[in-house]
Coordinates of N, CA, C and O in Angstrom, one line a residue:
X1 N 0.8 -1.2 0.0 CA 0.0 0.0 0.0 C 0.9 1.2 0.0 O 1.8 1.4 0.8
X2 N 0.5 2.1 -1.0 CA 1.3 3.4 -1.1 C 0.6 4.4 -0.2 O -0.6 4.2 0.1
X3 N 1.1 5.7 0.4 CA 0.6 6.3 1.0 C 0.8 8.0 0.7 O 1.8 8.5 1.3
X4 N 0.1 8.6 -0.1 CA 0.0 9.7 -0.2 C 0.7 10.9 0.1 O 0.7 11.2 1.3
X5 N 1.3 11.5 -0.6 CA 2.4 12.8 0.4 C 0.8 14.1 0.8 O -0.2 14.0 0.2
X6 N 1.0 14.8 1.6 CA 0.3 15.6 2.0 C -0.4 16.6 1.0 O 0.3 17.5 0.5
X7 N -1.3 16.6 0.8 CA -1.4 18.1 -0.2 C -0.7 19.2 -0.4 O -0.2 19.5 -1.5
X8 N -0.6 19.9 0.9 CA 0.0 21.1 0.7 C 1.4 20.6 0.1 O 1.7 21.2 -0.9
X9 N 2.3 19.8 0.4 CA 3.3 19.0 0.0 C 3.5 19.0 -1.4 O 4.4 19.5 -2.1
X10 N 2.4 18.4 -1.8 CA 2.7 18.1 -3.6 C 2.1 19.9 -4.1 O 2.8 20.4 -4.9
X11 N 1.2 20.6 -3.8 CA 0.8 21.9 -4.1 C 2.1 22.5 -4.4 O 2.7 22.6 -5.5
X12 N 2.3 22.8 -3.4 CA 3.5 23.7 -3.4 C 5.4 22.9 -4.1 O 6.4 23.6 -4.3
X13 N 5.4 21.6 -4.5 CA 5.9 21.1 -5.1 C 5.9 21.4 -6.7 O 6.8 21.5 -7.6
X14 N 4.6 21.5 -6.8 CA 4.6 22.1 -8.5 C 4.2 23.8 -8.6 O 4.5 24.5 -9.6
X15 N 3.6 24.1 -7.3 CA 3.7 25.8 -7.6 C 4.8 26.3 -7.5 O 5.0 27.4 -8.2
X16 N 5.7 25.9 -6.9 CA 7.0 26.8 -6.9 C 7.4 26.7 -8.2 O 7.4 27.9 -8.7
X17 N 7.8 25.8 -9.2 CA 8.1 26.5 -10.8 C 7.2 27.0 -11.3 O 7.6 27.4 -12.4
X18 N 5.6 27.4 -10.9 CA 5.0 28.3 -11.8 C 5.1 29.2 -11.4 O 5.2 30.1 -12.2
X19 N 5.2 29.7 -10.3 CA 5.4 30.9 -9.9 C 6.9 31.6 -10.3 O 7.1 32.7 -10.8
X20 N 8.1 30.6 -9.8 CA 9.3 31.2 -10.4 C 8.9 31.3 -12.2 O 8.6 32.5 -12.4
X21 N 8.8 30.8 -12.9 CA 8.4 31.0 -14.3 C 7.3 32.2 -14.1 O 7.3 33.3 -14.8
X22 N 6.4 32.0 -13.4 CA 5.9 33.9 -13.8 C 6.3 35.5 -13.2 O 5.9 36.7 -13.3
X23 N 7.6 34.7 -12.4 CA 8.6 36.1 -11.8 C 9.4 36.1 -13.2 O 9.5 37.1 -14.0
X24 N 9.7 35.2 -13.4 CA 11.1 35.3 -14.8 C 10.4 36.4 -16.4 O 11.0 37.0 -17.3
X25 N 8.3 36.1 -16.3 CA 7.8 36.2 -17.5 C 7.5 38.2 -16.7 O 7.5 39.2 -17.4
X26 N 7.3 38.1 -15.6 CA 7.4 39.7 -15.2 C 8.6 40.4 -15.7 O 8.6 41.4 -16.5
X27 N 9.8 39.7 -15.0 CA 11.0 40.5 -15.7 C 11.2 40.7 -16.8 O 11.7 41.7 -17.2
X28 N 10.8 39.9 -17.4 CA 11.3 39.9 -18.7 C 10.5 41.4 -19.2 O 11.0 42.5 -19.3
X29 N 9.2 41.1 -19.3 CA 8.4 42.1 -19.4 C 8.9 43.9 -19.4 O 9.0 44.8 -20.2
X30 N 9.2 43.7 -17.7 CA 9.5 45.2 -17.1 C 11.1 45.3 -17.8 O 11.4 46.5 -17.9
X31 N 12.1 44.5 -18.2 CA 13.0 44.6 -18.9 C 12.7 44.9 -20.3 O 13.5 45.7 -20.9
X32 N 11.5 44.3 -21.1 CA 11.3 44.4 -22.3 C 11.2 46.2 -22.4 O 11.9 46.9 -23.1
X33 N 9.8 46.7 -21.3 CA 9.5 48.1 -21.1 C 10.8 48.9 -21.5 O 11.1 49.4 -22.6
X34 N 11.2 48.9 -20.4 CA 12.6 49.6 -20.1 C 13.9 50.3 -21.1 O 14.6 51.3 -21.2
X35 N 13.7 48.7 -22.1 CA 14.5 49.0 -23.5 C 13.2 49.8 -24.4 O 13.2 51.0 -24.5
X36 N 12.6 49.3 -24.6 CA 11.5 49.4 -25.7 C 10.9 50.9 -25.0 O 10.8 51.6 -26.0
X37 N 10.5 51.6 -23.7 CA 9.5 52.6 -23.7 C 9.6 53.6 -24.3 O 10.2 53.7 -25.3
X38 N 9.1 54.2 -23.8 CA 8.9 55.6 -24.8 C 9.9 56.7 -25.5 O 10.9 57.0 -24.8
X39 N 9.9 57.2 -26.3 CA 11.2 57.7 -26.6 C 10.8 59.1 -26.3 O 9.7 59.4 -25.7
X40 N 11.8 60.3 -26.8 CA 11.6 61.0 -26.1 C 12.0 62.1 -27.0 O 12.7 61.7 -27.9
X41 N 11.8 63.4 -27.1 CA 11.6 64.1 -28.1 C 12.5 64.6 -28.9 O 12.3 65.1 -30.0
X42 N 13.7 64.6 -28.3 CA 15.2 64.4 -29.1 C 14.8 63.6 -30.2 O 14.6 64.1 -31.4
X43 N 14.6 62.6 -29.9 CA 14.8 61.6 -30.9 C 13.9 62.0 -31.9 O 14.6 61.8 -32.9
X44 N 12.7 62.4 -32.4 CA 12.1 62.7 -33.3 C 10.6 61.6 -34.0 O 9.6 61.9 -34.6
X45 N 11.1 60.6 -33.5 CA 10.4 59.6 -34.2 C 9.3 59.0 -33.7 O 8.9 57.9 -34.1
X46 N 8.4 59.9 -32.4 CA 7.2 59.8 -31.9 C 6.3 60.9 -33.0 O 5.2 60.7 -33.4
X47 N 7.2 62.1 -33.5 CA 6.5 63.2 -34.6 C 6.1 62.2 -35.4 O 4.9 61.9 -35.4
X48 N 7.2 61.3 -36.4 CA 7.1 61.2 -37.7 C 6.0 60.3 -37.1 O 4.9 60.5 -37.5
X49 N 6.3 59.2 -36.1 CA 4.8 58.2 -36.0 C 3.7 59.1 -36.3 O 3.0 58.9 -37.3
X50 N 3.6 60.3 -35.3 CA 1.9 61.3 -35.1 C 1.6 61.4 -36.9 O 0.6 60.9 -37.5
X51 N 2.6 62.0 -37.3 CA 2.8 62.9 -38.4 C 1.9 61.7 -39.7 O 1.0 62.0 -40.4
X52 N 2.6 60.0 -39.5 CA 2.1 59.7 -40.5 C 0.6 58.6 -40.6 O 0.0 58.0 -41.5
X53 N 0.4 59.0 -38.8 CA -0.7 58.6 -38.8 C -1.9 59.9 -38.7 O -3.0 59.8 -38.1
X54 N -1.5 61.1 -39.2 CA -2.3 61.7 -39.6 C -2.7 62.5 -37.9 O -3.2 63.6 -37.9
X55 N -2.5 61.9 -37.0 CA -2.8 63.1 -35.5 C -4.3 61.9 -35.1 O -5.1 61.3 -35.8
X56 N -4.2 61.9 -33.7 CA -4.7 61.2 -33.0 C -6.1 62.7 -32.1 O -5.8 63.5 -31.2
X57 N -7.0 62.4 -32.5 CA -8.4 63.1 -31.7 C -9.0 63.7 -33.0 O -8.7 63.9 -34.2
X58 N -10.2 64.0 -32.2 CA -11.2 64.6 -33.7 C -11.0 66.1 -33.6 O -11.2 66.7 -34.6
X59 N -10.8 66.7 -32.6 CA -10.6 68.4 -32.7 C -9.8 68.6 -33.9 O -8.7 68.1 -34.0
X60 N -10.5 69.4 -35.0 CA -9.4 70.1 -35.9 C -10.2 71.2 -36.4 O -11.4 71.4 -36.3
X61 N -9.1 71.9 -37.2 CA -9.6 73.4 -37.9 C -9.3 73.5 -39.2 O -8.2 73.9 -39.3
X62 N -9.8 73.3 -40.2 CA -9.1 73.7 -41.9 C -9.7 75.2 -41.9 O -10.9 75.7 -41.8
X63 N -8.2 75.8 -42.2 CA -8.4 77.1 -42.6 C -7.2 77.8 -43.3 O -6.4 76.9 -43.5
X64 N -6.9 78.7 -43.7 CA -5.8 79.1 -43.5 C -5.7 81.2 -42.7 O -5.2 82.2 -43.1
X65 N -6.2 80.9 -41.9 CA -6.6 82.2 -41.1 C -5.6 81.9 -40.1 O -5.8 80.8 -39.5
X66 N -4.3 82.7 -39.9 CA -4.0 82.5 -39.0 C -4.5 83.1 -37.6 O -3.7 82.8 -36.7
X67 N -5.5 83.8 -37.2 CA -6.3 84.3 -36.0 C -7.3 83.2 -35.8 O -7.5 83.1 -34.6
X68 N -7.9 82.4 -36.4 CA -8.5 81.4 -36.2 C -7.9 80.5 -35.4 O -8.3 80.1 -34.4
X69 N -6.4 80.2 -36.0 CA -5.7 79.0 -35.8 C -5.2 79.4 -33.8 O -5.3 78.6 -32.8
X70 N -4.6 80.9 -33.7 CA -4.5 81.4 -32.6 C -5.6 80.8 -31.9 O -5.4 79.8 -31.2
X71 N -6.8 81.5 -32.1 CA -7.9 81.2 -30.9 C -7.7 80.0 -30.4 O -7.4 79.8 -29.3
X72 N -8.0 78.5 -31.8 CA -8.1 77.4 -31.6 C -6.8 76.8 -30.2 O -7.0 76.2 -29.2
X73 N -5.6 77.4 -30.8 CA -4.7 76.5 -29.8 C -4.9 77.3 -28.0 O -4.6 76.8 -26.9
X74 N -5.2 78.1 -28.4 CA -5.8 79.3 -26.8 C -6.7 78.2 -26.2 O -6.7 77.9 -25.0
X75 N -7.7 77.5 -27.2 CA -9.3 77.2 -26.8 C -9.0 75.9 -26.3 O -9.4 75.5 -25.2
X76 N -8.1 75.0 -27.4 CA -7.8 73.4 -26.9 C -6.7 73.7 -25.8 O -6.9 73.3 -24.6
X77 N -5.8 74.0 -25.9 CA -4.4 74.0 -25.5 C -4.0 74.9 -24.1 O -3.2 74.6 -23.2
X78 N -4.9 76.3 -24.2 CA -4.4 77.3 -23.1 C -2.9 77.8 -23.7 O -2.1 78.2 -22.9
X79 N -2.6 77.5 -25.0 CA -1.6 78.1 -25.4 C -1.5 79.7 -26.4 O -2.3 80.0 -27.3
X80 N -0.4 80.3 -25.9 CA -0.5 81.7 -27.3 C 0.7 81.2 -28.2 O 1.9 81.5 -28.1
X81 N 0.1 80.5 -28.9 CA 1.1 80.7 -29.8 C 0.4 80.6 -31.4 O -0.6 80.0 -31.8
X82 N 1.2 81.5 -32.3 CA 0.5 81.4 -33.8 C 1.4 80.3 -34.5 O 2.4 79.6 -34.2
X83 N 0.4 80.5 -35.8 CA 1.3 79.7 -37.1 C 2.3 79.9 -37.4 O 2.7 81.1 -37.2
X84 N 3.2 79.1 -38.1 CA 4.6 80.0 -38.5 C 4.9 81.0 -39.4 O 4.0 81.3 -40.3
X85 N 5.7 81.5 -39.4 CA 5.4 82.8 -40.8 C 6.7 82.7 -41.6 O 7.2 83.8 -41.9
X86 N 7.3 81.7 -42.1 CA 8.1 81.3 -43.1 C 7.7 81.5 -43.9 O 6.5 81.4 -44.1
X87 N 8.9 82.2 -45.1 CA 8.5 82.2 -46.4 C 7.9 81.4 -47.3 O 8.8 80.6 -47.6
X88 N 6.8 81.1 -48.2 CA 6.6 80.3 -48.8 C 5.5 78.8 -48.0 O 5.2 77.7 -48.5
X89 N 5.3 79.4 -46.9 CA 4.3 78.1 -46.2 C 3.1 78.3 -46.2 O 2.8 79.3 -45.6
X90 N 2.0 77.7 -46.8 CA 0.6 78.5 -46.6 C 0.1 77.2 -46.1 O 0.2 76.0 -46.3
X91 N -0.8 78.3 -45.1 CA -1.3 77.0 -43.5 C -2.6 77.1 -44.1 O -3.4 77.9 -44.6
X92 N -2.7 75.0 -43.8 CA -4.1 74.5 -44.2 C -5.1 74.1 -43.0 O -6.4 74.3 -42.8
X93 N -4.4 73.7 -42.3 CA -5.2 73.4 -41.1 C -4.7 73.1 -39.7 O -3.4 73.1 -39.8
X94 N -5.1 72.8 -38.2 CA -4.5 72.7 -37.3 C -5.6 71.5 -36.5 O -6.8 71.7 -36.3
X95 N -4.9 70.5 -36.1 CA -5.5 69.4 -35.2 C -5.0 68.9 -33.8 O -3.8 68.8 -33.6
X96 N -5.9 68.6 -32.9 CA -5.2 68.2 -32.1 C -4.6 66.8 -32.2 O -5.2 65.9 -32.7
X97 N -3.1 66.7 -31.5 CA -2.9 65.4 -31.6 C -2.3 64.9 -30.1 O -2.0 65.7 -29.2
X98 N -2.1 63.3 -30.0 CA -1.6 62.9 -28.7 C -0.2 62.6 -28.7 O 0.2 61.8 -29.6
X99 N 0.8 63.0 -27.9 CA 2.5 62.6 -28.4 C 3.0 62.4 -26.7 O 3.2 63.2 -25.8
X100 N 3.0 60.8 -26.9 CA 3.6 60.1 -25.2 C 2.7 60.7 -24.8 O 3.1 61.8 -24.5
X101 N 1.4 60.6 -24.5 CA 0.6 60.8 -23.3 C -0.3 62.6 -23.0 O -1.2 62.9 -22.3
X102 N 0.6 63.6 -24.1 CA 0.7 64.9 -23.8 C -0.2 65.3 -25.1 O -0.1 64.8 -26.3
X103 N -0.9 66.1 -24.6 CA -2.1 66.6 -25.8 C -0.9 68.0 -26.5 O -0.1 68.7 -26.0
X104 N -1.2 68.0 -27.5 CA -0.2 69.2 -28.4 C -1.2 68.9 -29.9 O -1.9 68.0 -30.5
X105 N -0.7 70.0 -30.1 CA -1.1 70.0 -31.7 C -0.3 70.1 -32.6 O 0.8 70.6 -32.5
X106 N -1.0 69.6 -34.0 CA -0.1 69.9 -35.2 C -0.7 70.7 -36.4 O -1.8 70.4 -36.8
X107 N 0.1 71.8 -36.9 CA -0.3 72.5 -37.4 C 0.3 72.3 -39.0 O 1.5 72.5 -39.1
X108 N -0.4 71.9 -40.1 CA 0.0 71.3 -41.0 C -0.2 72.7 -42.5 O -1.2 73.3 -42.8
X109 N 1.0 72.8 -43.0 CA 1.0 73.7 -43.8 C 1.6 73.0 -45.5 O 2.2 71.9 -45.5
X110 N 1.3 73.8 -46.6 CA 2.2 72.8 -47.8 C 2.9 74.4 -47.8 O 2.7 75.5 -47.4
X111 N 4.2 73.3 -48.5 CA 4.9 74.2 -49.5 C 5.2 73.9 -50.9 O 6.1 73.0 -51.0
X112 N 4.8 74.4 -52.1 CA 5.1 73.4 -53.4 C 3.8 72.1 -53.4 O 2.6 72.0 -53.4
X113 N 4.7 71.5 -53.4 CA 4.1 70.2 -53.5 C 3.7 69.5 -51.7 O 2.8 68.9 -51.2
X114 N 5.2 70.1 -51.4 CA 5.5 69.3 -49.9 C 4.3 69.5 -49.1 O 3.4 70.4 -49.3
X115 N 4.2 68.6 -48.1 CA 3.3 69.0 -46.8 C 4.0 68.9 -45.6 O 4.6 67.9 -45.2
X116 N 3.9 69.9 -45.0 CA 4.8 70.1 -43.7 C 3.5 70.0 -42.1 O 2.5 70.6 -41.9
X117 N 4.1 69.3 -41.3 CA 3.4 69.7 -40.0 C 4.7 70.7 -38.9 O 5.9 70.7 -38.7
X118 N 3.7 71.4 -38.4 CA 4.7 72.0 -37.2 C 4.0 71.3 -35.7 O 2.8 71.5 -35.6
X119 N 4.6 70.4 -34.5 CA 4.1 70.0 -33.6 C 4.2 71.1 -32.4 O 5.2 71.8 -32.3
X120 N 3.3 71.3 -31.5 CA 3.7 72.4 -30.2 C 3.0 71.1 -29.2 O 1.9 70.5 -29.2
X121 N 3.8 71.2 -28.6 CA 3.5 70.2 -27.2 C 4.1 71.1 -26.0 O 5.3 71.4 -25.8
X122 N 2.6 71.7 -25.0 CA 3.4 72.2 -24.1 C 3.7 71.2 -22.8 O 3.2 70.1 -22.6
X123 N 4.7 71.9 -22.0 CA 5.0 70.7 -21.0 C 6.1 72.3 -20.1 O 6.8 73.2 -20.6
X124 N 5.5 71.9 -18.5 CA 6.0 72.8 -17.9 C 7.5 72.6 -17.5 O 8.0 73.3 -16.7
X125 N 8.3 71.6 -18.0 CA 9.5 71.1 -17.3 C 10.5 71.1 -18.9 O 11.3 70.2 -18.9
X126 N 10.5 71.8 -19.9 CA 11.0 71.9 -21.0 C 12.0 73.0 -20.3 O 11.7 73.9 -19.5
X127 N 13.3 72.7 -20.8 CA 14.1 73.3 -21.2 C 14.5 74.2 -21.9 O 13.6 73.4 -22.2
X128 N 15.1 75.3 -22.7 CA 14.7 75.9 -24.1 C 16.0 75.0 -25.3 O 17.2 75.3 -24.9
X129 N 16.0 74.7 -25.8 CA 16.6 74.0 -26.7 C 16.6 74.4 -28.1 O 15.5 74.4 -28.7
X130 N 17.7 74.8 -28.9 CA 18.4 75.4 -30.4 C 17.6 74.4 -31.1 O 17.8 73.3 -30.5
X131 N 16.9 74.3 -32.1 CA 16.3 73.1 -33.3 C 17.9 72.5 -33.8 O 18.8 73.0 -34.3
X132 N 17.7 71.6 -33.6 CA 18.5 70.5 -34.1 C 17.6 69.1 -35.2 O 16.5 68.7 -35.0
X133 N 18.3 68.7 -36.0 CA 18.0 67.9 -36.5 C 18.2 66.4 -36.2 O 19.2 65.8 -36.0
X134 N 16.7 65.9 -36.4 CA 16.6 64.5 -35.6 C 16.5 63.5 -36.4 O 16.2 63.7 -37.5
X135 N 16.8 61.9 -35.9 CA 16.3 61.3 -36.9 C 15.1 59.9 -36.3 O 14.9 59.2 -35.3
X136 N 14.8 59.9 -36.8 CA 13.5 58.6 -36.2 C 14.9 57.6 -36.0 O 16.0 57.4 -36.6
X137 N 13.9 56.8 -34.5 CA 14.6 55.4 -34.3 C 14.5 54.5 -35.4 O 15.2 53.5 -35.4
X138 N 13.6 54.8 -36.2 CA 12.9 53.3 -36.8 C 13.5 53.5 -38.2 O 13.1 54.5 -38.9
X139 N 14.5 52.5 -38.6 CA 15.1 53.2 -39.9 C 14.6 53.0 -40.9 O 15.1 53.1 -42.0
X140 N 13.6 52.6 -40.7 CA 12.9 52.5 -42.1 C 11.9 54.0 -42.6 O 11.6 54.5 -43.6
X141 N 11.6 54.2 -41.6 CA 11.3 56.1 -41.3 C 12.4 57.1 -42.1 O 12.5 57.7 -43.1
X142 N 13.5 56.9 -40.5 CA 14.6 58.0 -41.0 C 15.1 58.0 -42.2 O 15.9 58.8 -42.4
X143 N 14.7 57.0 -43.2 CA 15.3 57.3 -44.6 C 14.3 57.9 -45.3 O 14.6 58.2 -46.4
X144 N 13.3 58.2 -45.0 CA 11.9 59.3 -45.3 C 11.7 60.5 -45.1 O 11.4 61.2 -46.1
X145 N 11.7 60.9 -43.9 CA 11.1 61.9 -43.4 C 12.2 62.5 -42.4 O 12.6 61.8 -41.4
X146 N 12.9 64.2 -42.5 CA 13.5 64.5 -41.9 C 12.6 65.0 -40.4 O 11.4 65.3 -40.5
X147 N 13.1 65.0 -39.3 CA 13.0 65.5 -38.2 C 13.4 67.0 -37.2 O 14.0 66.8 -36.2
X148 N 13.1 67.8 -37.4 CA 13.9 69.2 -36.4 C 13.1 69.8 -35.2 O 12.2 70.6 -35.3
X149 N 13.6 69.3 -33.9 CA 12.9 69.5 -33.1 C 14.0 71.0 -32.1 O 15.1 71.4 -32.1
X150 N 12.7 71.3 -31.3 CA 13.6 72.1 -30.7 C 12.7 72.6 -29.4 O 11.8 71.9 -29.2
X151 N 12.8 73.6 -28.5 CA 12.2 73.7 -27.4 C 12.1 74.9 -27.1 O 12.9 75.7 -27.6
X152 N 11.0 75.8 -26.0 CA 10.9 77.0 -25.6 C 10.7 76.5 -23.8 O 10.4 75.4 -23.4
X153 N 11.0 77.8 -23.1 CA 10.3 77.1 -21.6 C 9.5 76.7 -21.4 O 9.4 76.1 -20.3
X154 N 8.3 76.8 -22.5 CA 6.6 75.6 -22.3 C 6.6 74.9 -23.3 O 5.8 74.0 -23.2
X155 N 7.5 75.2 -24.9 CA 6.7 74.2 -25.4 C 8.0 73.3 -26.1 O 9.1 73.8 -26.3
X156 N 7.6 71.8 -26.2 CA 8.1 71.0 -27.1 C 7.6 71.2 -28.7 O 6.4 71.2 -29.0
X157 N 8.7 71.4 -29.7 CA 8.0 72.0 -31.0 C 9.1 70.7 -31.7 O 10.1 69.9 -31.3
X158 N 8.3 70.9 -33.1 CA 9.0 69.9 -34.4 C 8.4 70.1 -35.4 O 7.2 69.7 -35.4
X159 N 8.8 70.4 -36.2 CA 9.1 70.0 -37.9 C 9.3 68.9 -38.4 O 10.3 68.3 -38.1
X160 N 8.5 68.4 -39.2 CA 8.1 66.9 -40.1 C 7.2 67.6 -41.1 O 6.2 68.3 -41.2
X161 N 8.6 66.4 -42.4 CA 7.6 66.9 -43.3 C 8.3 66.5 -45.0 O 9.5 66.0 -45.0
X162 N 7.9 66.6 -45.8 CA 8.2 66.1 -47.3 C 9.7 66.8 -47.8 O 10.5 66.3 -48.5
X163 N 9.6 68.1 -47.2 CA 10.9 69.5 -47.0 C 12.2 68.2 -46.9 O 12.2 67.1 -46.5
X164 N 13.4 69.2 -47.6 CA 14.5 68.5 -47.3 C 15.0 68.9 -45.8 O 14.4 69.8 -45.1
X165 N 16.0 68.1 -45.3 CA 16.0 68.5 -43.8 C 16.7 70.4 -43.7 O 16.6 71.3 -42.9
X166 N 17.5 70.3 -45.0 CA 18.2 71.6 -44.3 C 17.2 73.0 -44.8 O 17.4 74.3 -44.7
X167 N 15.9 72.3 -45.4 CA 14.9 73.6 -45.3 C 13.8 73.8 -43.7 O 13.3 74.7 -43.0
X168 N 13.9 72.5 -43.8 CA 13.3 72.0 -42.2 C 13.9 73.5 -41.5 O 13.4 74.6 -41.2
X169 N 15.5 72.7 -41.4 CA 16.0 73.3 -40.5 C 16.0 75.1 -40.3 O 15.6 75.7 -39.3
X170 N 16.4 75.5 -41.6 CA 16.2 76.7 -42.2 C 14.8 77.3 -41.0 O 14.9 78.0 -40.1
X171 N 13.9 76.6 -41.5 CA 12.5 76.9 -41.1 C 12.6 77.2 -40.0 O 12.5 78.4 -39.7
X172 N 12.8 76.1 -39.0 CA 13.2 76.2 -37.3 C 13.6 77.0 -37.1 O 12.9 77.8 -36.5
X173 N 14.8 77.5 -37.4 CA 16.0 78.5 -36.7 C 15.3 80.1 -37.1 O 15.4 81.0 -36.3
X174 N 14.6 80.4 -38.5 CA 14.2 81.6 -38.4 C 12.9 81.6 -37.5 O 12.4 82.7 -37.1
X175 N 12.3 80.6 -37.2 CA 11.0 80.9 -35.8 C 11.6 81.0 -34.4 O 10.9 81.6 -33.5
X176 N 12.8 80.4 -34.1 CA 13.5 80.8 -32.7 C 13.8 82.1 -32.8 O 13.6 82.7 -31.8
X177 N 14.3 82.8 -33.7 CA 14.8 84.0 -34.2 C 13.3 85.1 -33.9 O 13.4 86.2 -33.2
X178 N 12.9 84.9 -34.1 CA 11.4 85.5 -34.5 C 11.0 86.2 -33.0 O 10.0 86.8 -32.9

């Protein structure tokens, strides 16, 4: 006659590898996060994502008024800021969009053929930062679409768009100037 080991005995005999196996499928996880989370506005390549899925929420404006476009980012945003006033840009519309969690908008203008967005994301903990040229993580982007981001003490701003980068850039540096 055989005699039985105790329950809790054999329980905990086979729980302990499922449980070690779902600490190891946690780590892995919060390790996956860690490399993989969010990138961050240097980098560029949360715009070109927004940019080429067109902006995330239904708020938008087609116009090309720039006092319209004023009110609108006042009304969604509690921001003053206008459109850009580059040579050769004529503004078609302005939408809200979502970038890492932070509501901003993009203000999308052509030039020529091209179609350009300008991003304003405000954020109280911005630095002021010279527009530098960025490139998307994802390289199958960065051989597409240039990146120029740059910063004021409230807002996170960027340029994306069909433009070559050093008109991008161009663009940027005469609106810090401004």
């Amino acid at each position: 006659m055989r005699v039985s080991a105790p329950v809790s005995w054999r329980w905990s005999r086979f729980a302990w590898p499922g449980m070690a196996a779902g600490v190891i499928v946690v780590l892995a996880l919060v390790a996956a996060l860690a490399r993989h989370g969010p990138s961050t506005h240097d980098g560029g390549g949360v715009f070109v994502e927004d940019y080429l899925r067109r902006a995330v929420g239904q708020h938008h404006l087609i116009t090309s008024d720039p006092d319209e476009v004023r009110r609108f980012l006042v009304r969604e945003l509690g921001i003053e800021v206008g459109p850009l006033r580059a040579s050769g840009l004529e503004l078609r519309r302005v939408e809200i969009c979502l970038l890492e969690g932070r509501r901003g908008a993009m203000i999308v203008y052509a030039k020529g053929g091209a179609s350009v967005s300008h991003y304003v994301v405000p954020r109280r903990d911005t630095r002021p930062r010279k527009p530098t040229l960025s490139k998307p993580t994802d390289p199958v982007l960065s051989a597409t679409l240039p990146v120029v981001t740059w910063s004021t003490d409230a807002l996170e701003q960027a340029l994306v768009g069909d433009l070559a980068s050093s008109e991008l850039m161009q663009i940027a540096e005469g609106e810090v100037l401004q």
